[in-house]
Structure formats: C-alpha cells, structure tokens
Coordinates of C-alpha atoms in Angstrom, one line a residue:
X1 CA 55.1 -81.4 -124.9
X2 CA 54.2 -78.1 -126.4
X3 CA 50.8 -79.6 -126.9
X4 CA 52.3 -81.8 -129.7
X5 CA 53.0 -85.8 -129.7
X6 CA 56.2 -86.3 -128.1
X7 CA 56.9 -89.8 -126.2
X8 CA 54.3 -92.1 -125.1
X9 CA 53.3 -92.4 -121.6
X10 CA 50.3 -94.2 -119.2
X11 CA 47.2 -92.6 -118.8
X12 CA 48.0 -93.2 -115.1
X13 CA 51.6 -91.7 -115.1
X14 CA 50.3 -88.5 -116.3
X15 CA 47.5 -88.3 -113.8
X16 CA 50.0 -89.2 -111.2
X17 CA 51.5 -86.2 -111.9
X18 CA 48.7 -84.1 -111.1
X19 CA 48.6 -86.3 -107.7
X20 CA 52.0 -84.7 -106.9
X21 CA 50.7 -80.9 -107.6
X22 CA 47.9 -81.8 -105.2
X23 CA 50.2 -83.1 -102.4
X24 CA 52.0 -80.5 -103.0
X25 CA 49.0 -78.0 -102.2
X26 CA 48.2 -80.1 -99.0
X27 CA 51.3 -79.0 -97.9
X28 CA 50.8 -75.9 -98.4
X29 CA 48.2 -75.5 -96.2
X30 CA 49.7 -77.3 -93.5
X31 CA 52.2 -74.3 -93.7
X32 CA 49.3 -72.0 -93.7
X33 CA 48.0 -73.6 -90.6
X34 CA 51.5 -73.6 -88.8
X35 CA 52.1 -69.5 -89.9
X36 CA 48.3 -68.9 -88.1
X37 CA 49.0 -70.7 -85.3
X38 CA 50.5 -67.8 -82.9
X39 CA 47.8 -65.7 -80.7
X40 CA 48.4 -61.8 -81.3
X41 CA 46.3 -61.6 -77.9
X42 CA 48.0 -59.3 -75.2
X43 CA 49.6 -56.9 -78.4
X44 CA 47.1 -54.3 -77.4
X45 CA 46.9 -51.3 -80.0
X46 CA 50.7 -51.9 -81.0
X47 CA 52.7 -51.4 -77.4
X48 CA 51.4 -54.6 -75.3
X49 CA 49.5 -53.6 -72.2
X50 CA 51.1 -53.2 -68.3
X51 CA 48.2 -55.8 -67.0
X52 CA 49.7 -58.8 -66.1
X53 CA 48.3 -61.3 -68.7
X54 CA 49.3 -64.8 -68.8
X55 CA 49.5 -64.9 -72.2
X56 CA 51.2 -68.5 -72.2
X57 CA 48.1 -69.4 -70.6
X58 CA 45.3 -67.9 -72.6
X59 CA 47.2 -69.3 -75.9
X60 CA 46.8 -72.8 -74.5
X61 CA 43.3 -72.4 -73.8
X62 CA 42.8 -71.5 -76.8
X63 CA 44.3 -74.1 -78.8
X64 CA 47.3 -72.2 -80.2
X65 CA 50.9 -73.5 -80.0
X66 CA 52.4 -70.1 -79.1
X67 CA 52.0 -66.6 -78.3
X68 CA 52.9 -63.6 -80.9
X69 CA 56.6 -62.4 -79.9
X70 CA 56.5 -58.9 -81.1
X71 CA 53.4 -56.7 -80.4
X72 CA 53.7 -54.4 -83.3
X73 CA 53.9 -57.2 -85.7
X74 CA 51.0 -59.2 -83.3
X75 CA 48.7 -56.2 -84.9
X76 CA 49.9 -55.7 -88.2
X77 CA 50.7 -59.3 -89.7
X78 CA 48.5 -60.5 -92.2
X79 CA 51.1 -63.0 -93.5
X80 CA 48.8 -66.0 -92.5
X81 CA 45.9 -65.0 -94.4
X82 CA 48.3 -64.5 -97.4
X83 CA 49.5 -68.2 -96.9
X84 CA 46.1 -69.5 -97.1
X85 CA 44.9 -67.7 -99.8
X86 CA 48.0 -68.4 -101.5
X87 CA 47.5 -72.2 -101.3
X88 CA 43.9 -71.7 -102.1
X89 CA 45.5 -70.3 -105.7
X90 CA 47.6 -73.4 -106.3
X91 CA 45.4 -75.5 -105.3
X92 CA 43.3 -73.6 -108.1
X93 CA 46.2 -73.1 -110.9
X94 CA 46.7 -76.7 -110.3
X95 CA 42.9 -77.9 -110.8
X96 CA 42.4 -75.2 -113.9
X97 CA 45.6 -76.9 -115.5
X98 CA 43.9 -80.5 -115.4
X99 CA 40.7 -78.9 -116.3
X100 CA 42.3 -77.7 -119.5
X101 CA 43.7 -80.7 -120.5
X102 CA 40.3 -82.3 -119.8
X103 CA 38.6 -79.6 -121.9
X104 CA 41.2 -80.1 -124.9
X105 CA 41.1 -84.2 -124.8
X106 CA 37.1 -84.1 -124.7
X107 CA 37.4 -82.4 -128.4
X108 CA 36.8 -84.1 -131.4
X109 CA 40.1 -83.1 -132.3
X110 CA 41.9 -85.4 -129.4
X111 CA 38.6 -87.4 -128.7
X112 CA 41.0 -88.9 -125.1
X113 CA 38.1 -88.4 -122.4
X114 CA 33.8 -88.3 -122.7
X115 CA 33.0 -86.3 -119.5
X116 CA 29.5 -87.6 -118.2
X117 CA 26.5 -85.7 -118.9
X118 CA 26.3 -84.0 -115.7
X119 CA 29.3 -82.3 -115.7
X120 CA 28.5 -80.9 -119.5
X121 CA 25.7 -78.9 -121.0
X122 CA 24.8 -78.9 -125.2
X123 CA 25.0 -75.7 -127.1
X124 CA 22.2 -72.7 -127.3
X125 CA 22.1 -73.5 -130.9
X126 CA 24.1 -76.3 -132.5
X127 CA 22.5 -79.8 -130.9
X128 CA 25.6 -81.9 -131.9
X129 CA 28.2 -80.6 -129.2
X130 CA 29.0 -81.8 -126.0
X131 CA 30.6 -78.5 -123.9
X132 CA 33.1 -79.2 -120.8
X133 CA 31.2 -76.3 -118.8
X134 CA 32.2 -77.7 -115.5
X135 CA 35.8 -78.0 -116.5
X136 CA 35.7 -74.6 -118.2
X137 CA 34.2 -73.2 -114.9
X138 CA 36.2 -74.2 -112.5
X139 CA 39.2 -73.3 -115.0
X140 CA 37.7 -69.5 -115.1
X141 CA 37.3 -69.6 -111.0
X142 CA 41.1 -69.9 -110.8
X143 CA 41.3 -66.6 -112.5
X144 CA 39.2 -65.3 -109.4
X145 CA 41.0 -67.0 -106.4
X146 CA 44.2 -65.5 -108.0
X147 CA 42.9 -62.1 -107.7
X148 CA 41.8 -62.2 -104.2
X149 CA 45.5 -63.2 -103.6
X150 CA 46.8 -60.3 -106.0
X151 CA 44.2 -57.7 -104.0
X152 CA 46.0 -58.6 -100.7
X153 CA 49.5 -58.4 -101.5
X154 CA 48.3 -55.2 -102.9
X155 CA 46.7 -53.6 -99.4
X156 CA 49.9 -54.7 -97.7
X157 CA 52.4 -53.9 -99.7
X158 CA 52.8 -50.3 -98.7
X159 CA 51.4 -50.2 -94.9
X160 CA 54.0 -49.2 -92.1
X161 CA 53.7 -50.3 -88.4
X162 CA 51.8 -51.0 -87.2
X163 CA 47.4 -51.4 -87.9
X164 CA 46.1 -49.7 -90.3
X165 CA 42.2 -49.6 -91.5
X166 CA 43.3 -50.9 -94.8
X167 CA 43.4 -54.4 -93.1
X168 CA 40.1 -54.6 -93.0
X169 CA 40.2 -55.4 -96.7
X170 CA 41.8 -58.8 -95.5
X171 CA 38.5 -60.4 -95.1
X172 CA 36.3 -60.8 -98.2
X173 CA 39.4 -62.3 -100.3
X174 CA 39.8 -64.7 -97.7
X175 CA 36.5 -66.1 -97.5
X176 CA 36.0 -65.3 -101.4
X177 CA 38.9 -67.6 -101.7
X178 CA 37.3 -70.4 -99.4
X179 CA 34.4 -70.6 -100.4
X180 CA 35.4 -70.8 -103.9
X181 CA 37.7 -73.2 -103.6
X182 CA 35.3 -75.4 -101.6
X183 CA 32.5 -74.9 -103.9
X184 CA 35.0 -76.3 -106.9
X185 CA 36.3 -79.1 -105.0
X186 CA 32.7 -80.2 -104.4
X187 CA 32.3 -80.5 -108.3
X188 CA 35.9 -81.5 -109.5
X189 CA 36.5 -85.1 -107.7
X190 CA 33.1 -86.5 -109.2
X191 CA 33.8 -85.3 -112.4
X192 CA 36.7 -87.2 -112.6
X193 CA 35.4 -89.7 -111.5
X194 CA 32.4 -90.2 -113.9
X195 CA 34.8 -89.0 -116.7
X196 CA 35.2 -92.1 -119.2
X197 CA 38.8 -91.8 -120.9
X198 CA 38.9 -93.6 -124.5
X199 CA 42.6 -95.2 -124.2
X200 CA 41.8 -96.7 -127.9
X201 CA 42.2 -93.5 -129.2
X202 CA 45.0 -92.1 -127.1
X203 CA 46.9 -95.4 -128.2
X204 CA 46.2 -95.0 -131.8
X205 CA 47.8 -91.3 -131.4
X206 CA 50.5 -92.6 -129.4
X207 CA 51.3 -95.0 -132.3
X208 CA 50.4 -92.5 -135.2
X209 CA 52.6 -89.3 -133.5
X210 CA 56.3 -91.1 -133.6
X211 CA 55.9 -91.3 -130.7
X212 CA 58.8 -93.5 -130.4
X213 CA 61.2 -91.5 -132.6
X214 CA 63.3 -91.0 -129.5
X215 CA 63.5 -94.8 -129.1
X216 CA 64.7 -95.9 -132.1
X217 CA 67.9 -93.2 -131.5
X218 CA 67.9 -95.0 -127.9
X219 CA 68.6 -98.0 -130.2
X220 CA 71.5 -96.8 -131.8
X221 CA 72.9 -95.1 -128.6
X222 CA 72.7 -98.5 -127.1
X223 CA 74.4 -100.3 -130.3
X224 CA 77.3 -97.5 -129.6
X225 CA 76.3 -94.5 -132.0
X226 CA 76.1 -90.8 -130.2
X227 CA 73.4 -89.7 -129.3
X228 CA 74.0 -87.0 -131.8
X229 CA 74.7 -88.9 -134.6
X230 CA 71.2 -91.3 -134.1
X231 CA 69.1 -88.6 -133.2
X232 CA 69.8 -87.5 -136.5
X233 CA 69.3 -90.7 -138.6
X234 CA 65.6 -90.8 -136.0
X235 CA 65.0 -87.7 -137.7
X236 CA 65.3 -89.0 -141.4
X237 CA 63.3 -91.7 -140.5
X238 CA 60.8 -89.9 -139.2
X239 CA 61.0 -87.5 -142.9
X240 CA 61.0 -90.6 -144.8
X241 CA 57.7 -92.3 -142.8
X242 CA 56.2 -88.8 -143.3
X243 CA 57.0 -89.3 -147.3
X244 CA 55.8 -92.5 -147.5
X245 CA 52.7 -91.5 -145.0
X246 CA 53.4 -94.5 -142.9
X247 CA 54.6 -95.2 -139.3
X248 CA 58.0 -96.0 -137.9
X249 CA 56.5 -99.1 -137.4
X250 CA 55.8 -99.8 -141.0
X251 CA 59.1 -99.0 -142.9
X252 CA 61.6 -102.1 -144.2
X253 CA 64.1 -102.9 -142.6
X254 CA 65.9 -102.1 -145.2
X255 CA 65.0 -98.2 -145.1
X256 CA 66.4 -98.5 -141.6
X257 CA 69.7 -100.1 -142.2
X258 CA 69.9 -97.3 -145.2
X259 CA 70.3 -95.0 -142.7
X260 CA 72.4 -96.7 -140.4
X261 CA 74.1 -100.3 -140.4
X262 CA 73.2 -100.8 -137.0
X263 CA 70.0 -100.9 -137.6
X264 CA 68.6 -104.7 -137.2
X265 CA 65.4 -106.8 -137.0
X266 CA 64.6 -106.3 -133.6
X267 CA 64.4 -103.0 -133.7
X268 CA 60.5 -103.3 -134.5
X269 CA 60.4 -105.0 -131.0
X270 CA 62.7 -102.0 -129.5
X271 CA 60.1 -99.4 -130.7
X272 CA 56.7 -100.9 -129.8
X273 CA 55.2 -98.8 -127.0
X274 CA 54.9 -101.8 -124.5
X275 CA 58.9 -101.9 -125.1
X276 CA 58.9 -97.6 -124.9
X277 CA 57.3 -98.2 -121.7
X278 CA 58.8 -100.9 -120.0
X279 CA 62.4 -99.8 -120.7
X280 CA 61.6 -96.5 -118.8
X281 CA 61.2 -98.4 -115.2
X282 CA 63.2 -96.1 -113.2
X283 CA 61.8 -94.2 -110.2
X284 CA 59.4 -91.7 -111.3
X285 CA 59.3 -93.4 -114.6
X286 CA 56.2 -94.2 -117.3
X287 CA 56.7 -97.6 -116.9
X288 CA 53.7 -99.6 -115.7
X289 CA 55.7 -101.2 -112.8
X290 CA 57.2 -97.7 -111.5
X291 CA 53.5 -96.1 -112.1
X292 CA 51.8 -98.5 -110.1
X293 CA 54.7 -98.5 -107.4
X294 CA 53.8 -94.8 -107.2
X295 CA 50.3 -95.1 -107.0
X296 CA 50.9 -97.8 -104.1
X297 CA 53.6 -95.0 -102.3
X298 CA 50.2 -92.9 -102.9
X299 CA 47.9 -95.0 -101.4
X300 CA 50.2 -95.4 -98.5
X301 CA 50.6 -91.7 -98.1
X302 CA 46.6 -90.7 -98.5
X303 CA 46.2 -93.3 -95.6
X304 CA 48.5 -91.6 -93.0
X305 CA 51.5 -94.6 -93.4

C-alpha cells in the first residue's frame, strides 16, 4: 500500500484482484448491450409518424427486445453509446493500472516480473535496459479512450430536445474507443502470458519489508493485549530490527519479551509468511486455500457455470 511493503500476499491473490476489475468490466458491457437494445424506429423527426407501423413487429425482426417508448427521447438519446464507451474506459483504467504495476515490478528497483522480449524494445542509446513499451503503451491509450468518453459527455451535456447536428460527433469516439480497446486487448493477454514473474525476489522483499509487523501485534492481540497497546510494541520492534539492520525474524527472543512478556518462542513460527498466509483463510483472503478456491469460483464463472 502506498507503493511501500506492507503485508505479504500470493502473487495469485493480487492478480485475482485484477480478475474481479475485469468481471466487473464484462458487466459493464452487458449493461451497455441491455441500454442499446430499444429500436428508436417509428420516432420520426421527434413527433412519431400517423402511418400505422407495427413497430412491435419491425423490433422483432430486427433482433431488439423492445421498441423506444418516447419519440423525442427515441431521437435524441445517446445514453447507449455513453455506456459503451464508458465501459471501454474501465476496461482501459483497469488494464493501465496492471500495466503500471507491470512497468514498476520489471525495474531493477523491484526486479518482480521479466516481460518477454516481444513485448519490450532496448533503449536508442543505453544497450543495457530492457523498456516495458507494450505496457507503457497500452497505459498511455487509456488516457485516449478516456477522452473519447469526456468529448461525449461534453456534446450532450447542454443539447435540448430533441436532435441536434451536434450528435453527429457521437461517432468517431465510439469507434476511436473500439478499436482502441480491441487493438490493446490483442496485445495485453499474451503479454501476460509470456511475462516470467521472479517470486525469489518478491519473497525475499516480502521477508526483508516487515512484512509481518502486523502479525507479530496479531500475536499479542491473540495472547489478550489491545490491539493498541501491541501495535505499539510491533512498532519498537520494527525500530529496534531497523537499529540492528536485521529482520523481525532475526531478533532474540529475548528483545521480544523486553518489549512485552507475552512474547514467547513460537512466535518465530507465528510470523513466518507461510503462517501470515495461512492464518488469513477467510473468503476473499491471501491464503493459498481461499486464493485457489477463488480461482476455482473463477474458472467456474469464465465457463458459463
């Protein structure tokens, strides 16, 4: 959290979390499908017409579930085109946000993910770096989609009934917006999957970040302290492991039971990640039980069950 270490996690709960923005998005253009699915045909210029259409009729032949029931707002409503395009942005916000992450763990600096070759391109000048273009692209396209949204809640937001010739502007944002989106979902899935994630190394910073300074207050919660008190004493720990430049891993036991009495020999067991991990088996938990229950729930879902 806030781009520092904070509690340690699977590599597959936090991409799990990304599969839960994406669901999300394919919802959203399921609604975007549903609010297009009226035919405007038989609104005329704004007033309906005197010719006695069977409009029931001419929406089922052509594959629409209903008819428009208001003519001036059959003409003038653009509300569907602003639901796709609005998907098309989270769908975007949501792929730029892993896309940053992906950029920032491919640094030296986090060293988490190697993206393949394919998807990367070396600098003009310096041979030694790797650059995350694809990721960076796709990240900068978001920016792009976003503004074809922005440009048509602009044109609408001040048109009365009912057309006006400023709805012609409806068009290129829309199909900017597809065929940007397409042409990034062509590219994004792949790179993922080629992408080769170093979990040596996010482990090691997992175990060098105190990461589990929120586990060894847990500990003390659990032996009866509040929470209050033992997030305190966590945090002189921490101090003193910064001091001695070790982990929380590494200090006596008798540092510990300085702190606190409590404190006793199996604590070293209460703050190893596997035990971090494990203890968090709830329902949208880290654990690797609960993640691969979700991923199973996932499975099941992507498959139509």
């Amino acid at each position: 959290t806030h781009l520092q270490r904070a509690q340690p996690i699977t590599l597959g709960h936090h991409l799990m979390a990304y599969y839960e923005m994406f669901k999300r998005d394919g919802a959203r253009f399921t609604a975007a499908h549903t609010s297009a699915d009226r035919m405007p045909l038989g609104s005329g210029a704004l007033a309906g017409t005197t010719y006695p259409l069977n409009r029931a009729r001419v929406a089922q032949l052509l594959g629409f579930t209903e008819v428009t029931p208001n003519s001036l707002d059959g003409v003038s409503d653009r509300d569907f085109v602003m639901d796709f395009v609005y998907a098309c942005s989270m769908v975007m916000v949501h792929i730029s946000r892993l896309c940053e992450e992906l950029i920032l763990w491919s640094s030296q600096e986090f060293g988490f993910v190697q993206l393949d070759d394919a998807y990367a391109t070396g600098s003009s000048i310096m041979p030694q770096k790797k650059n995350p273009d694809v990721a960076e692209l796709a990240r900068g396209k978001s920016g792009r989609v976003i503004g074809d949204l922005m440009g048509l809640l602009t044109t609408m937001k001040g048109l009365p009934l009912a057309y006006n010739k400023d709805m012609q502007e409806d068009k290129e944002p829309l199909f900017d917006a597809f065929d940007t989106v397409m042409k990034v979902l062509g590219l994004f899935p792949p790179m993922l999957k080629t992408a080769r994630f170093q979990t040596d190394r996010m482990e090691q910073a997992a175990l060098d970040g105190f990461a589990n300074a929120t586990d060894v207050a847990d500990y003390l919660v659990k032996k009866g302290l509040p929470f209050r008190q033992a997030h305190e004493v966590s945090g002189h720990l921490v101090r003193e492991c910064i001091h001695q430049k070790c982990n929380l891993a590494d200090l006596p036991l008798e540092a510990y039971q300085a702190q606190c009495p409590l404190f006793e020999g199996d604590i070293y067991q209460a703050i190893s990640l596997e035990a971090c991990l494990k203890g968090r088996n709830l329902p949208g938990g880290p654990a690797p039980e609960a993640v691969l229950a979700h991923i199973a729930r996932a499975r099941q879902e992507l498959a139509g069950g």
